C-alpha positions in Angstrom: 51.8 38.4 -61.2 52.2 34.7 -61.4 49.4 32.2 -62.2 49.0 31.1 -58.5 48.5 34.7 -57.3 46.1 35.4 -60.1 44.1 32.2 -59.3 43.9 33.2 -55.7 42.7 36.8 -56.5 40.1 35.5 -59.0 38.9 32.9 -56.5 38.4 35.5 -53.9 36.7 37.9 -56.3 34.3 35.2 -57.6 33.6 33.9 -54.1 32.5 37.5 -53.2 30.4 37.6 -56.3 28.7 34.3 -55.2 27.8 35.9 -51.9 26.3 38.9 -53.6 24.4 36.8 -56.1 23.1 34.5 -53.4 21.9 37.4 -51.3 20.2 39.1 -54.3 18.6 35.8 -55.2 17.3 35.3 -51.6 16.0 38.9 -51.4 14.3 38.9 -54.8 13.3 35.3 -55.1 10.6 36.0 -57.6 13.2 36.7 -60.3 13.9 33.8 -62.6 17.4 32.5 -63.2 19.1 33.8 -60.1 19.8 30.3 -58.7 21.4 29.2 -62.0 23.5 32.3 -62.1 24.7 31.7 -58.6 25.5 28.1 -59.4 27.3 29.2 -62.5 29.6 31.5 -60.6 30.1 28.8 -58.0 31.4 26.6 -60.8 33.7 29.3 -62.1 34.9 30.0 -58.5 35.6 26.3 -58.0 37.5 26.3 -61.3 39.8 29.0 -60.0 40.2 26.9 -56.8 41.2 23.9 -59.0 43.6 26.2 -60.9 45.5 26.6 -57.6 46.2 22.8 -57.7 48.4 23.3 -60.7 51.3 24.3 -58.5 51.0 21.3 -56.3 53.4 18.5 -57.4 51.5 15.4 -58.4 48.2 17.3 -58.7 49.0 19.5 -61.7 47.0 17.6 -64.3 44.1 17.1 -61.9 44.1 20.8 -61.4 44.2 21.5 -65.1 41.4 19.0 -65.8 39.2 20.2 -62.9 39.8 23.8 -63.8 38.7 23.3 -67.4 35.6 21.2 -66.6 34.4 23.5 -63.9 34.8 26.6 -66.1 32.7 25.0 -68.9 30.1 23.8 -66.4 29.9 27.2 -64.8 29.3 28.9 -68.2 26.6 26.3 -69.0 24.9 27.1 -65.8 25.0 30.8 -66.6 23.5 30.0 -70.0 20.7 28.1 -68.2 20.1 31.1 -66.0 19.7 33.4 -69.0 17.2 31.0 -70.6 15.2 30.7 -67.4 15.3 34.5 -67.0 13.7 34.9 -70.5 11.1 32.1 -69.6 12.6 29.7 -72.1 13.0 26.0 -71.3 16.4 24.8 -70.4 17.6 22.1 -72.9 18.4 19.4 -70.4 19.7 16.7 -72.8 22.4 19.0 -74.4 23.1 20.5 -70.9 24.0 17.0 -69.7 25.7 15.6 -72.9 27.9 18.6 -73.7 29.8 18.7 -70.4 30.3 14.9 -70.4 31.7 15.1 -74.0 33.9 18.0 -73.0 35.1 16.2 -69.9 36.0 13.2 -72.0 37.9 15.3 -74.5 39.6 17.3 -71.7 40.6 14.1 -69.9 42.2 12.8 -73.1 44.2 16.0 -73.7 45.1 16.1 -70.0 46.0 12.5 -69.1 46.1 10.6 -72.4 47.7 12.8 -75.0 49.0 15.7 -72.9 48.9 18.6 -75.4 48.4 22.1 -74.2 47.4 23.6 -77.6 44.6 21.1 -78.2 43.4 21.2 -74.6 43.3 25.0 -74.8 41.6 25.0 -78.1 38.9 22.6 -76.8 38.4 24.8 -73.6 38.3 28.1 -75.4 36.1 26.9 -78.3 33.6 25.4 -75.8 33.5 28.5 -73.6 33.2 30.7 -76.8 30.3 28.6 -78.1 28.4 28.7 -74.8 29.1 32.5 -74.5 27.9 33.0 -78.1 24.6 31.1 -77.3 24.2 33.2 -74.2 24.9 36.4 -76.1 22.3 35.6 -78.8 19.7 35.2 -76.0 20.6 38.5 -74.5 20.6 40.2 -77.9 
């Protein structure tokens, strides 16, 4: 399976997950965090959509940059949903500053100094950090 086929399959899978989450959130609106979770999966879904741009000549780096930023933003929104689910305040300042810093770093490693290792390290370390914060809340 090539990257394009995988991106399409994951895009469709995540889009169906968005539909299921949105329906669940609408049915059980009293639950906390459902809107954030839906928005987070929308971010990840759009990230897979941006991943499909990688195979379009001239849009490869825009697809890489968009994919990375949307993945991190989606994970941050999922983290906000978990915080809201446990009735904890969402830390707005870090939630705004972190994706902006990530986007600047990702833009540098995508357009300025095109280096796949540093770009991947930044992406995976950021997602791992947000996932670790989410896991500690769930623990």
